[in-house]
Amino acid sequence: MLVFKGKTDARNWVLRRRCRGERVGLVPTMGALHEGHLQLVRKAVANCDRCVATIFVNPKQFAPDEDFARYPRTLQQDLDLLRSAGTAAVFVPDDHTMYSANASTFVQPPRIAQPWEGQYRPHHFQGVTTVVSKIFNILPVTHAFFGHKDFQQAIVIQRMNQELDFGIEIKIVATVRERDGLALSSRNRYLSVRQRQQAAGLFAALRGAHAVFATGQRQAVALEKTLRDTLAHHDITEIDYAVAVPAETLEPVPLLPEKTITLLAVRLGTTRLIDNLRLDEPLPAL
Ligand code: PAF
């Protein structure tokens, strides 16, 4: 597996592959890799001729009071995992390689970035669209793979890709879950034993809403009550949002369409967790 620190070497590697007509699949990450990331790599390996990953903890998508400084950095282990999952090359830039000291250009995210995460983390998506655009420009791949766990992020990137004509095929890959349903996340490692038990409440809430939706209930308030009651049952009281919205717009409506998604963001101590579930699709097997 090749490891690139510089932009030119990384770009040239992708361009050489593209000149040979190869399909190159990108998996952008912030490191601290887990099975969810490896699932993205496996999809890239299965769908493309080569997989290239990136590891970069992007300072521009964290607010000053967020966890940028304590975000887990496990580079050697990450490289070993990527290699064993079949990654051909990894781009591991440092902050100065990605951003010049006085960089002042940002990519304005599409409108769908405004609710939910956009409301609770006001500059987050601008940081994401800026860094992902840069990565798309540095690594002109054919395909890019993002996790369903960050559903709003994946849709924001899909829209940006479409509206700014990057011409990359964006694939959204199913969330990988623990046995009790907790979605894998690099931030799960912050949880205490007690918080880890409470965290099972997120999937319990999603599954509860899924069951109610399956009975034909389409009132958003009814589904949101199920979400909140289940979270309360697991002693989760700090809720940023717990909503059921149309999967295509993410805008609140009183009466839900068939393609509906539930979105959750909660806080357990200083750790913020998000998750989601499509209500019109079969429950994932655990
Ligand atoms: O999902 C992530 O890990 C990050 O937001 C991403 C897409 C790698 C951009 O920094």
Coordinates of C-alpha atoms and ligand atoms in Angstrom, one line a residue:
M1 CA 0.0 0.0 0.0
L2 CA 1.4 3.4 -1.0
V3 CA 1.3 6.2 1.5
F4 CA 1.3 9.8 0.1
K5 CA 1.9 12.9 2.2
G6 CA 2.1 15.3 -0.7
K7 CA -0.7 16.4 -3.0
T8 CA 1.2 16.1 -6.3
D9 CA 2.3 12.5 -5.8
A10 CA -1.2 11.5 -4.7
R11 CA -2.9 13.2 -7.7
N12 CA -0.4 11.7 -10.1
W13 CA -1.1 8.2 -8.8
V14 CA -4.8 8.7 -9.4
L15 CA -4.3 10.2 -12.8
R16 CA -2.1 7.4 -13.9
R17 CA -4.8 4.9 -12.9
R18 CA -7.5 7.0 -14.7
C19 CA -5.3 7.1 -17.9
R20 CA -5.4 3.3 -17.9
G21 CA -9.2 3.5 -17.8
E22 CA -9.4 2.2 -14.2
R23 CA -12.2 2.9 -11.8
V24 CA -10.8 4.5 -8.7
G25 CA -12.8 4.4 -5.5
L26 CA -12.2 7.0 -2.7
V27 CA -12.9 6.5 1.0
P28 CA -12.3 9.8 2.8
T29 CA -11.8 9.4 6.6
M30 CA -10.6 11.3 9.7
G31 CA -8.9 8.1 10.9
A32 CA -9.7 6.3 14.2
L33 CA -10.9 3.6 11.8
H34 CA -13.5 1.0 12.8
E35 CA -15.5 -1.7 11.0
G36 CA -17.8 0.9 9.5
H37 CA -14.9 2.5 7.6
L38 CA -13.6 -0.9 6.5
Q39 CA -17.0 -1.6 5.1
L40 CA -16.6 1.5 2.9
V41 CA -13.2 0.2 1.8
R42 CA -14.6 -3.2 1.0
K43 CA -17.3 -1.6 -1.2
A44 CA -14.7 0.5 -3.0
V45 CA -12.5 -2.6 -3.5
A46 CA -15.5 -4.6 -4.8
N47 CA -16.8 -1.8 -7.1
C48 CA -13.6 -0.3 -8.4
D49 CA -10.2 -1.4 -9.7
R50 CA -8.3 0.5 -6.9
C51 CA -9.3 2.0 -3.6
V52 CA -7.6 5.1 -2.3
A53 CA -8.3 6.3 1.2
T54 CA -7.6 9.6 3.0
I55 CA -6.9 10.2 6.6
F56 CA -7.2 13.9 7.7
V57 CA -8.7 15.3 10.9
N58 CA -10.2 18.4 9.3
P59 CA -9.9 21.3 11.7
K60 CA -12.4 23.4 9.6
Q61 CA -15.3 21.1 10.4
F62 CA -15.0 21.4 14.2
A63 CA -16.2 24.4 16.2
P64 CA -13.8 25.8 18.8
D65 CA -15.8 24.1 21.6
E66 CA -15.9 20.7 19.9
D67 CA -13.6 17.7 20.1
F68 CA -10.9 18.4 17.5
A69 CA -8.0 18.3 20.0
R70 CA -9.1 15.1 21.6
Y71 CA -10.3 13.4 18.4
P72 CA -8.6 10.0 18.5
R73 CA -5.5 9.7 16.3
T74 CA -4.4 6.1 15.7
L75 CA -2.4 6.4 12.4
Q76 CA -0.3 3.2 12.5
Q77 CA -3.3 1.1 13.4
D78 CA -5.4 2.8 10.7
L79 CA -2.7 2.1 8.0
D80 CA -2.6 -1.6 9.0
L81 CA -6.4 -1.8 8.8
L82 CA -6.5 -0.1 5.4
R83 CA -3.8 -2.3 4.1
S84 CA -5.5 -5.5 5.2
A85 CA -8.8 -4.4 3.7
G86 CA -7.2 -4.1 0.3
T87 CA -6.6 -0.3 0.0
A88 CA -4.0 0.4 -2.8
A89 CA -3.0 3.9 -1.6
V90 CA -3.6 6.4 1.3
F91 CA -3.3 10.1 1.3
V92 CA -2.3 11.4 4.7
P93 CA -1.7 15.2 4.4
D94 CA -0.8 17.4 7.4
D95 CA -2.7 20.6 8.2
H96 CA -0.2 22.8 6.2
T97 CA -0.5 20.6 3.1
M98 CA -4.3 21.0 3.1
Y99 CA -4.6 24.6 4.1
S100 CA -2.3 27.5 3.5
A101 CA -2.0 29.8 6.6
N102 CA -4.2 32.5 5.1
A103 CA -6.6 30.3 3.1
S104 CA -9.9 32.2 2.8
T105 CA -11.9 30.2 0.2
F106 CA -14.8 28.0 1.4
V107 CA -17.4 26.0 -0.4
Q108 CA -20.9 27.1 0.6
P109 CA -22.9 24.0 1.3
P110 CA -26.2 23.3 -0.4
R111 CA -29.5 24.2 1.3
I112 CA -30.1 20.7 2.6
A113 CA -27.2 21.4 5.0
Q114 CA -29.3 24.0 6.9
P115 CA -31.5 21.9 9.3
W116 CA -30.5 19.5 12.0
E117 CA -26.7 19.1 12.0
G118 CA -26.5 22.5 10.2
Q119 CA -28.5 24.1 13.0
Y120 CA -26.6 22.5 15.9
R121 CA -23.1 22.7 14.3
P122 CA -23.4 26.0 12.3
H123 CA -20.0 25.8 10.5
H124 CA -19.6 22.1 10.3
F125 CA -20.9 21.4 6.8
Q126 CA -19.0 24.3 5.3
G127 CA -15.9 22.6 6.7
V128 CA -17.0 19.3 5.2
T129 CA -17.9 20.6 1.8
T130 CA -14.6 22.6 1.6
V131 CA -12.4 19.7 2.6
V132 CA -14.3 17.1 0.4
S133 CA -14.1 19.5 -2.6
K134 CA -10.3 19.8 -2.0
I135 CA -10.0 16.0 -1.8
F136 CA -12.1 15.5 -4.9
N137 CA -9.8 18.0 -6.7
I138 CA -6.5 16.4 -5.4
L139 CA -7.8 12.9 -6.1
P140 CA -9.9 13.0 -9.3
V141 CA -11.5 9.6 -8.7
T142 CA -14.4 7.9 -10.4
H143 CA -16.3 6.9 -7.2
A144 CA -16.5 8.0 -3.6
F145 CA -17.9 6.1 -0.7
F146 CA -19.7 7.7 2.4
G147 CA -21.5 6.1 5.3
H148 CA -25.3 6.2 5.8
K149 CA -24.6 6.8 9.5
D150 CA -23.8 10.5 8.6
F151 CA -26.9 10.6 6.3
Q152 CA -27.2 14.4 6.1
Q153 CA -23.5 14.7 5.3
A154 CA -23.8 12.0 2.5
I155 CA -26.7 13.9 1.0
V156 CA -24.9 17.3 1.3
I157 CA -22.0 15.8 -0.6
Q158 CA -24.2 14.2 -3.2
R159 CA -25.8 17.5 -3.9
M160 CA -22.5 19.4 -3.9
N161 CA -21.1 16.8 -6.3
Q162 CA -24.0 17.2 -8.6
E163 CA -24.3 21.0 -8.4
L164 CA -20.6 21.7 -8.8
D165 CA -20.1 19.0 -11.5
F166 CA -17.4 17.0 -9.9
G167 CA -18.7 14.1 -12.0
I168 CA -17.9 11.5 -9.3
E169 CA -20.3 8.6 -8.5
I170 CA -21.2 8.9 -4.8
K171 CA -22.1 5.7 -3.1
I172 CA -23.8 5.6 0.3
V173 CA -22.9 2.5 2.4
A174 CA -25.1 0.9 5.1
T175 CA -24.3 1.6 8.7
V176 CA -22.4 -1.0 10.6
R177 CA -23.9 -1.7 14.1
E178 CA -23.0 -3.4 17.3
R179 CA -25.1 -6.4 18.5
D180 CA -27.4 -4.0 20.5
G181 CA -27.8 -1.8 17.5
L182 CA -25.4 1.0 18.4
A183 CA -23.9 2.5 15.2
L184 CA -20.2 2.2 15.0
S185 CA -18.5 5.6 15.5
S186 CA -15.0 6.8 16.3
R187 CA -16.7 8.8 19.1
N188 CA -18.1 5.7 20.8
R189 CA -14.7 5.2 22.5
Y190 CA -15.3 8.4 24.6
L191 CA -18.3 6.6 26.3
S192 CA -18.1 5.4 29.9
V193 CA -19.5 2.0 30.7
R194 CA -22.8 3.5 31.9
Q195 CA -23.0 5.8 28.8
R196 CA -22.3 2.9 26.6
Q197 CA -25.4 1.1 28.0
Q198 CA -27.5 4.2 27.6
A199 CA -26.3 4.5 24.0
A200 CA -28.3 1.4 23.1
G201 CA -31.3 3.7 23.5
L202 CA -30.6 5.4 20.1
F203 CA -31.2 2.2 18.1
A204 CA -34.1 1.2 20.4
A205 CA -35.7 4.6 19.6
L206 CA -35.2 4.2 15.9
R207 CA -36.5 0.6 15.9
G208 CA -39.6 1.8 17.9
A209 CA -40.3 4.5 15.3
H210 CA -39.8 1.9 12.6
A211 CA -42.4 -0.4 14.2
V212 CA -44.9 2.4 14.6
F213 CA -44.4 3.5 10.9
A214 CA -45.0 -0.1 9.8
T215 CA -48.5 0.1 11.4
G216 CA -49.3 2.8 8.9
Q217 CA -48.7 5.8 11.2
R218 CA -47.6 8.8 9.1
Q219 CA -48.1 11.7 11.7
A220 CA -44.6 13.1 12.4
V221 CA -45.6 14.1 16.0
A222 CA -46.6 10.5 16.8
L223 CA -43.3 9.0 15.6
E224 CA -41.3 11.7 17.3
K225 CA -43.2 10.9 20.6
T226 CA -42.1 7.3 20.2
L227 CA -38.5 8.4 19.7
R228 CA -38.4 10.7 22.7
D229 CA -40.2 8.3 25.0
T230 CA -37.8 5.5 24.1
L231 CA -34.8 7.8 24.6
A232 CA -36.2 8.9 28.0
H233 CA -36.6 5.2 28.9
H234 CA -32.9 4.8 28.4
D235 CA -32.2 7.9 30.5
I236 CA -31.2 10.0 27.5
T237 CA -32.4 13.5 28.2
E238 CA -30.1 15.8 26.3
I239 CA -31.6 15.6 22.8
D240 CA -30.5 18.0 20.1
Y241 CA -33.1 16.6 17.7
A242 CA -35.2 13.4 17.3
V243 CA -37.3 13.7 14.2
A244 CA -39.0 11.9 11.4
V245 CA -38.7 13.7 8.0
P246 CA -39.0 13.0 4.3
A247 CA -35.7 11.3 3.2
E248 CA -35.4 13.5 0.1
T249 CA -35.8 16.9 1.6
L250 CA -35.1 16.5 5.4
E251 CA -37.6 19.4 5.9
P252 CA -40.2 18.9 8.7
V253 CA -43.7 18.1 7.5
P254 CA -46.8 17.1 9.6
L255 CA -47.8 14.1 7.4
L256 CA -44.9 11.9 6.2
P257 CA -44.4 10.4 2.8
E258 CA -43.4 6.8 2.2
K259 CA -39.7 7.6 1.9
T260 CA -39.2 8.7 5.5
I261 CA -36.1 8.8 7.7
T262 CA -35.7 9.3 11.4
L263 CA -32.7 11.4 12.5
L264 CA -31.3 11.5 16.0
A265 CA -28.7 13.6 17.7
V266 CA -28.2 13.3 21.5
R267 CA -25.5 14.1 24.1
L268 CA -24.2 11.6 26.7
G269 CA -22.0 13.7 28.9
T270 CA -19.6 15.5 26.6
T271 CA -20.1 13.0 23.8
R272 CA -22.5 13.8 21.0
L273 CA -23.9 10.8 19.0
I274 CA -26.0 10.8 15.9
D275 CA -27.8 8.0 14.1
N276 CA -30.7 7.5 11.6
L277 CA -32.9 4.9 10.1
R278 CA -35.0 4.7 7.0
L279 CA -38.5 3.8 8.0
D280 CA -39.6 2.5 4.6
E281 CA -36.8 -0.1 4.4
P282 CA -36.4 -3.4 6.2
L283 CA -34.9 -3.2 9.7
P284 CA -31.2 -4.0 9.5
A285 CA -30.2 -7.4 10.8
L286 CA -27.9 -7.1 13.8
Ligands
PAF1 O1 -17.2 11.7 7.7 C1 -16.1 12.0 8.0 O2 -15.2 11.3 8.5 C2 -15.6 13.4 7.5 O3 -16.7 14.3 7.7 C3 -15.1 13.5 6.1 C4 -16.1 13.1 5.1 C5 -13.9 12.6 6.0 C6 -14.6 14.9 5.8 O4 -13.6 15.3 6.7

